[in-house]
């Protein structure tokens, strides 16, 4: 995303091709659920200034140390059972407080938020997309959300064991989607849907399992150690933490934690890419050297023959 300015004109922001594809994918995500189409369009409009002509307004929806331009952007899916506090977590991060039932409804926070987080002295934009609970039973919608993000925050309620079981099922669906294997529904049952061939090549995807409502010790039914064990048992490498959206405990660490996971995966991908390119160059060079050797050998073997022909002709 680039910012361009002209004399005597307000600053304008131009979408990159990658960001355009991302927004189109987000629109398709909710378009599959016709009753939610206008809902998502309103949320996306709230991310852009001047009624939908650019990205999210930094003044309104990108907070926390926005003096330096972002060095990059992370697209993160926030997903979990209804009532686990997904919206409360995002509002606490992006607004610094819990949702206020008395203030006007803000559809921007129904679909997630954009937030600046600092990693090793660099600012990064975290674009968090919240998956509405009503869509959890639609594998096609969940898969679409996974395909347009590079990490997921799986939220469960430490007072509700069922929400952790659902998080397990969502992990299985994420695993199968990013690996191109057979998908399973969020309930853990086999799904009739198949993963698109475009996803056949396994890709790196960061996961963070988050137990919310850690402050409610009286109602707690899932110990911290149990949540950690579940994260360790996942097939896809998963980090773990507990937070409290109500008190704000550990909330400020959530986005930096998933951001670091993404940066680590990006670094690993870059190293693998560079290694693959190096191996390809070595292969091409070896083929070229082999071709030159064959050509030189042919010249050495054929030279005496042509010399004999020249002598005979004389």
Short mmCIF file of C-alpha atoms in Angstrom, two decimals:
data_model
loop_
_atom_site.label_atom_id
_atom_site.label_comp_id
_atom_site.label_asym_id
_atom_site.label_seq_id
_atom_site.Cartn_x
_atom_site.Cartn_y
_atom_site.Cartn_z
CA UNK A 1 0.00 0.00 0.00
CA UNK A 2 1.49 3.30 -1.02
CA UNK A 3 0.61 6.86 -0.08
CA UNK A 4 0.77 9.57 -2.72
CA UNK A 5 0.24 13.28 -2.27
CA UNK A 6 -0.27 16.15 -4.68
CA UNK A 7 -0.03 19.90 -4.03
CA UNK A 8 -3.15 21.37 -2.42
CA UNK A 9 -4.81 17.95 -2.30
CA UNK A 10 -5.45 15.57 0.60
CA UNK A 11 -3.28 12.47 0.96
CA UNK A 12 -4.53 9.50 -1.02
CA UNK A 13 -3.72 5.84 -0.56
CA UNK A 14 -3.31 3.42 -3.47
CA UNK A 15 -4.01 -0.30 -3.06
CA UNK A 16 -1.36 -2.74 -4.28
CA UNK A 17 -2.42 -5.65 -6.49
CA UNK A 18 -1.92 -8.04 -3.57
CA UNK A 19 -4.22 -5.97 -1.35
CA UNK A 20 -6.84 -5.82 -4.11
CA UNK A 21 -6.80 -9.62 -4.38
CA UNK A 22 -7.10 -9.85 -0.59
CA UNK A 23 -10.17 -7.61 -0.48
CA UNK A 24 -11.79 -9.45 -3.38
CA UNK A 25 -11.25 -12.70 -1.50
CA UNK A 26 -12.79 -11.21 1.64
CA UNK A 27 -15.81 -10.10 -0.35
CA UNK A 28 -16.19 -13.60 -1.80
CA UNK A 29 -15.95 -15.01 1.72
CA UNK A 30 -19.18 -13.41 2.87
CA UNK A 31 -20.79 -13.43 -0.58
CA UNK A 32 -21.14 -17.20 -0.19
CA UNK A 33 -23.45 -16.44 2.73
CA UNK A 34 -25.95 -14.09 1.05
CA UNK A 35 -27.51 -12.92 4.30
CA UNK A 36 -24.11 -11.62 5.44
CA UNK A 37 -22.96 -9.93 2.24
CA UNK A 38 -24.07 -6.41 3.14
CA UNK A 39 -22.64 -6.94 6.63
CA UNK A 40 -19.13 -7.60 5.30
CA UNK A 41 -19.34 -4.80 2.75
CA UNK A 42 -20.14 -2.37 5.57
CA UNK A 43 -17.22 -3.70 7.59
CA UNK A 44 -14.83 -3.31 4.66
CA UNK A 45 -16.14 0.20 4.02
CA UNK A 46 -15.34 1.09 7.62
CA UNK A 47 -11.74 0.02 6.91
CA UNK A 48 -11.46 2.69 4.18
CA UNK A 49 -11.64 6.47 4.38
CA UNK A 50 -14.06 8.53 2.30
CA UNK A 51 -16.70 5.85 1.99
CA UNK A 52 -14.67 2.98 0.59
CA UNK A 53 -11.95 4.44 -1.61
CA UNK A 54 -8.90 3.39 0.39
CA UNK A 55 -7.66 1.33 3.32
CA UNK A 56 -8.47 1.70 6.97
CA UNK A 57 -8.19 5.15 8.39
CA UNK A 58 -5.07 5.21 10.58
CA UNK A 59 -6.66 7.78 12.86
CA UNK A 60 -9.77 5.69 13.46
CA UNK A 61 -8.69 2.07 13.38
CA UNK A 62 -4.91 1.73 13.45
CA UNK A 63 -3.65 2.51 16.90
CA UNK A 64 -0.55 2.14 19.07
CA UNK A 65 2.72 3.71 17.91
CA UNK A 66 1.72 4.65 14.36
CA UNK A 67 4.38 7.38 14.02
CA UNK A 68 6.64 5.12 11.96
CA UNK A 69 5.45 3.63 8.66
CA UNK A 70 4.75 -0.13 8.90
CA UNK A 71 7.51 -2.44 7.67
CA UNK A 72 4.97 -5.07 6.69
CA UNK A 73 1.50 -6.51 7.21
CA UNK A 74 0.18 -9.71 8.74
CA UNK A 75 -3.26 -11.14 7.92
CA UNK A 76 -4.57 -13.13 10.83
CA UNK A 77 -7.77 -15.13 11.24
CA UNK A 78 -9.42 -14.98 14.68
CA UNK A 79 -11.70 -17.96 15.12
CA UNK A 80 -13.44 -19.85 17.90
CA UNK A 81 -16.75 -20.86 19.43
CA UNK A 82 -19.50 -18.35 20.11
CA UNK A 83 -19.12 -16.62 23.45
CA UNK A 84 -15.37 -17.16 23.78
CA UNK A 85 -14.75 -13.41 23.61
CA UNK A 86 -13.22 -12.96 20.15
CA UNK A 87 -14.78 -9.53 19.59
CA UNK A 88 -13.93 -8.46 23.14
CA UNK A 89 -10.28 -9.45 22.64
CA UNK A 90 -10.00 -7.51 19.38
CA UNK A 91 -11.78 -4.46 20.76
CA UNK A 92 -9.57 -4.53 23.85
CA UNK A 93 -6.47 -4.65 21.60
CA UNK A 94 -7.58 -2.05 19.06
CA UNK A 95 -9.51 0.33 21.33
CA UNK A 96 -7.79 -0.35 24.63
CA UNK A 97 -11.05 -1.23 26.35
CA UNK A 98 -14.00 -3.61 26.22
CA UNK A 99 -16.95 -2.99 23.89
CA UNK A 100 -19.35 -0.44 25.35
CA UNK A 101 -22.98 -1.56 24.93
CA UNK A 102 -24.14 2.07 25.20
CA UNK A 103 -22.05 3.42 22.31
CA UNK A 104 -23.20 3.32 18.65
CA UNK A 105 -22.70 0.00 16.94
CA UNK A 106 -19.41 -0.16 15.01
CA UNK A 107 -19.54 -2.86 12.28
CA UNK A 108 -15.79 -2.52 11.79
CA UNK A 109 -15.21 -4.56 14.93
CA UNK A 110 -17.71 -7.24 13.89
CA UNK A 111 -15.26 -8.43 11.25
CA UNK A 112 -11.97 -7.70 13.04
CA UNK A 113 -9.64 -4.74 13.14
CA UNK A 114 -6.31 -3.34 11.97
CA UNK A 115 -3.67 -2.61 14.58
CA UNK A 116 -0.04 -1.51 14.64
CA UNK A 117 2.30 -3.70 16.68
CA UNK A 118 6.03 -3.22 17.23
CA UNK A 119 8.51 -6.07 16.75
CA UNK A 120 12.22 -5.46 17.35
CA UNK A 121 11.86 -1.73 16.74
CA UNK A 122 9.82 -2.15 13.54
CA UNK A 123 6.13 -1.37 13.16
CA UNK A 124 3.88 -3.95 11.52
CA UNK A 125 0.18 -3.82 10.70
CA UNK A 126 -1.86 -6.75 11.97
CA UNK A 127 -5.05 -7.09 9.92
CA UNK A 128 -7.22 -9.36 12.07
CA UNK A 129 -10.25 -10.97 10.42
CA UNK A 130 -12.79 -12.36 12.88
CA UNK A 131 -14.74 -15.37 11.65
CA UNK A 132 -18.41 -15.00 12.70
CA UNK A 133 -19.54 -17.96 14.81
CA UNK A 134 -22.48 -18.59 12.48
CA UNK A 135 -20.01 -19.48 9.70
CA UNK A 136 -18.10 -22.12 11.67
CA UNK A 137 -20.24 -24.94 10.33
CA UNK A 138 -19.56 -24.00 6.70
CA UNK A 139 -16.29 -25.63 5.71
CA UNK A 140 -16.16 -23.66 2.46
CA UNK A 141 -16.33 -20.35 4.34
CA UNK A 142 -13.73 -21.37 6.91
CA UNK A 143 -11.41 -22.65 4.18
CA UNK A 144 -11.78 -19.39 2.26
CA UNK A 145 -10.82 -17.46 5.41
CA UNK A 146 -7.79 -19.71 5.93
CA UNK A 147 -6.70 -19.26 2.32
CA UNK A 148 -6.56 -15.45 2.57
CA UNK A 149 -4.67 -15.37 5.87
CA UNK A 150 -1.24 -16.57 6.99
CA UNK A 151 -2.00 -17.30 10.65
CA UNK A 152 -4.91 -18.07 12.94
CA UNK A 153 -5.68 -17.32 16.57
CA UNK A 154 -7.84 -20.14 17.95
CA UNK A 155 -9.83 -18.77 20.88
CA UNK A 156 -11.47 -20.91 23.56
CA UNK A 157 -13.11 -20.15 26.90
CA UNK A 158 -11.30 -21.58 29.96
CA UNK A 159 -14.72 -22.00 31.62
CA UNK A 160 -16.15 -24.03 28.71
CA UNK A 161 -14.56 -27.39 27.73
CA UNK A 162 -16.77 -27.58 24.63
CA UNK A 163 -15.07 -24.49 23.22
CA UNK A 164 -11.68 -26.22 23.49
CA UNK A 165 -13.06 -29.29 21.73
CA UNK A 166 -14.25 -27.03 18.92
CA UNK A 167 -10.78 -25.46 18.74
CA UNK A 168 -9.37 -28.97 18.23
CA UNK A 169 -11.74 -29.50 15.31
CA UNK A 170 -10.85 -26.14 13.80
CA UNK A 171 -7.17 -27.07 14.03
CA UNK A 172 -7.86 -30.23 12.03
CA UNK A 173 -9.66 -28.22 9.36
CA UNK A 174 -6.81 -25.71 9.18
CA UNK A 175 -4.25 -28.52 8.97
CA UNK A 176 -6.05 -30.22 6.11
CA UNK A 177 -6.68 -26.96 4.27
CA UNK A 178 -3.05 -25.82 4.30
CA UNK A 179 -1.77 -29.31 3.44
CA UNK A 180 -4.27 -29.98 0.67
CA UNK A 181 -5.46 -33.18 2.36
CA UNK A 182 -9.01 -34.40 3.10
CA UNK A 183 -10.87 -31.87 5.22
CA UNK A 184 -12.67 -32.44 8.48
CA UNK A 185 -15.47 -30.34 9.85
CA UNK A 186 -15.02 -28.22 12.94
CA UNK A 187 -16.92 -30.91 14.84
CA UNK A 188 -14.18 -33.40 13.99
CA UNK A 189 -16.37 -35.39 11.57
CA UNK A 190 -15.23 -36.10 7.98
CA UNK A 191 -16.33 -33.48 5.49
CA UNK A 192 -17.69 -34.08 1.99
CA UNK A 193 -15.89 -31.01 0.72
CA UNK A 194 -12.49 -31.25 -0.92
CA UNK A 195 -9.59 -28.87 -0.89
CA UNK A 196 -8.94 -26.96 -4.10
CA UNK A 197 -6.00 -28.21 -6.19
CA UNK A 198 -4.58 -24.72 -5.79
CA UNK A 199 -3.91 -25.60 -2.16
CA UNK A 200 -2.28 -28.94 -2.92
CA UNK A 201 1.17 -27.61 -2.09
CA UNK A 202 1.46 -27.47 1.68
CA UNK A 203 2.18 -23.99 2.99
CA UNK A 204 3.38 -22.61 6.29
CA UNK A 205 0.67 -21.31 8.59
CA UNK A 206 1.15 -19.97 12.11
CA UNK A 207 -1.22 -21.00 14.90
CA UNK A 208 -1.79 -19.56 18.36
CA UNK A 209 -4.18 -21.23 20.80
CA UNK A 210 -5.60 -18.65 23.23
CA UNK A 211 -7.57 -19.37 26.39
CA UNK A 212 -9.73 -16.36 27.25
CA UNK A 213 -11.34 -15.41 30.58
CA UNK A 214 -8.25 -16.40 32.58
CA UNK A 215 -9.39 -14.04 35.35
CA UNK A 216 -12.46 -16.16 36.16
CA UNK A 217 -10.77 -18.70 38.44
CA UNK A 218 -14.02 -19.56 40.19
CA UNK A 219 -15.62 -20.79 36.97
CA UNK A 220 -12.43 -22.16 35.35
CA UNK A 221 -12.75 -25.73 34.08
CA UNK A 222 -9.65 -25.95 31.90
CA UNK A 223 -6.28 -25.67 33.62
CA UNK A 224 -3.47 -23.72 31.99
CA UNK A 225 -1.43 -26.92 31.71
CA UNK A 226 -4.29 -28.70 29.92
CA UNK A 227 -4.56 -25.94 27.33
CA UNK A 228 -0.81 -26.05 26.80
CA UNK A 229 -0.92 -29.83 26.31
CA UNK A 230 -3.65 -29.47 23.69
CA UNK A 231 -1.55 -26.94 21.76
CA UNK A 232 1.45 -29.29 21.91
CA UNK A 233 -0.67 -32.18 20.62
CA UNK A 234 -1.68 -30.32 17.44
CA UNK A 235 -0.11 -31.57 14.21
CA UNK A 236 0.57 -27.99 13.13
CA UNK A 237 3.11 -26.29 15.43
CA UNK A 238 1.01 -24.15 17.76
CA UNK A 239 1.93 -21.58 20.40
CA UNK A 240 -0.20 -21.14 23.50
CA UNK A 241 -1.18 -18.42 25.94
CA UNK A 242 -4.04 -17.34 28.20
CA UNK A 243 -5.54 -13.86 28.29
CA UNK A 244 -8.36 -11.93 29.90
CA UNK A 245 -10.26 -9.53 27.69
CA UNK A 246 -12.11 -8.27 30.77
CA UNK A 247 -9.02 -7.25 32.77
CA UNK A 248 -6.65 -6.82 29.83
CA UNK A 249 -4.18 -9.35 31.28
CA UNK A 250 -1.67 -10.51 28.61
CA UNK A 251 -3.77 -8.88 25.87
CA UNK A 252 -0.97 -6.62 24.63
CA UNK A 253 1.25 -9.68 24.09
CA UNK A 254 -1.18 -11.47 21.80
CA UNK A 255 -0.54 -9.72 18.46
CA UNK A 256 3.25 -9.48 18.97
CA UNK A 257 3.33 -13.22 19.72
CA UNK A 258 1.52 -14.25 16.53
CA UNK A 259 3.46 -11.64 14.55
CA UNK A 260 6.77 -13.17 15.66
CA UNK A 261 5.53 -16.60 14.63
CA UNK A 262 4.69 -15.27 11.17
CA UNK A 263 8.07 -13.56 10.83
CA UNK A 264 9.81 -16.80 11.78
CA UNK A 265 7.85 -18.72 9.13
CA UNK A 266 8.55 -16.05 6.53
CA UNK A 267 12.27 -16.25 7.32
CA UNK A 268 12.20 -20.05 7.01
CA UNK A 269 10.33 -19.80 3.72
CA UNK A 270 12.87 -17.29 2.41
CA UNK A 271 15.76 -19.55 3.41
CA UNK A 272 14.12 -22.53 1.70
CA UNK A 273 13.48 -20.44 -1.40
CA UNK A 274 17.08 -19.25 -1.54
CA UNK A 275 18.33 -22.82 -1.02
CA UNK A 276 16.06 -24.11 -3.80
CA UNK A 277 17.26 -21.35 -6.13
CA UNK A 278 20.88 -22.17 -5.29
CA UNK A 279 20.33 -25.87 -6.00
CA UNK A 280 18.65 -25.00 -9.30
CA UNK A 281 21.60 -22.81 -10.32
CA UNK A 282 24.01 -25.60 -9.43
CA UNK A 283 21.96 -28.07 -11.48
CA UNK A 284 21.97 -25.77 -14.53
CA UNK A 285 25.70 -25.11 -14.17
CA UNK A 286 26.39 -28.85 -13.89
CA UNK A 287 24.39 -29.51 -17.06
CA UNK A 288 26.26 -26.77 -18.90
CA UNK A 289 29.63 -28.14 -17.77
CA UNK A 290 28.61 -31.65 -18.80
CA UNK A 291 27.58 -30.39 -22.23
CA UNK A 292 30.93 -28.60 -22.62
CA UNK A 293 32.82 -31.76 -21.64
CA UNK A 294 30.94 -33.79 -24.23
CA UNK A 295 31.66 -31.18 -26.88
CA UNK A 296 35.38 -31.13 -25.98
CA UNK A 297 35.57 -34.93 -26.01
CA UNK A 298 33.98 -35.05 -29.45
CA UNK A 299 36.53 -32.58 -30.76
CA UNK A 300 39.45 -34.61 -29.36
CA UNK A 301 38.13 -37.88 -30.76
CA UNK A 302 37.23 -36.52 -34.18
CA UNK A 303 40.40 -34.44 -34.77
CA UNK A 304 42.69 -37.38 -35.78
CA UNK A 305 40.05 -38.60 -38.23
CA UNK A 306 39.80 -35.26 -40.00
CA UNK A 307 43.61 -34.93 -40.06
CA UNK A 308 43.88 -38.32 -41.81
CA UNK A 309 41.33 -37.19 -44.40
CA UNK A 310 43.32 -34.03 -45.06
CA UNK A 311 46.56 -36.02 -45.54
CA UNK A 312 44.86 -38.45 -47.90
CA UNK A 313 43.51 -35.62 -50.01
CA UNK A 314 47.03 -34.13 -50.35
#
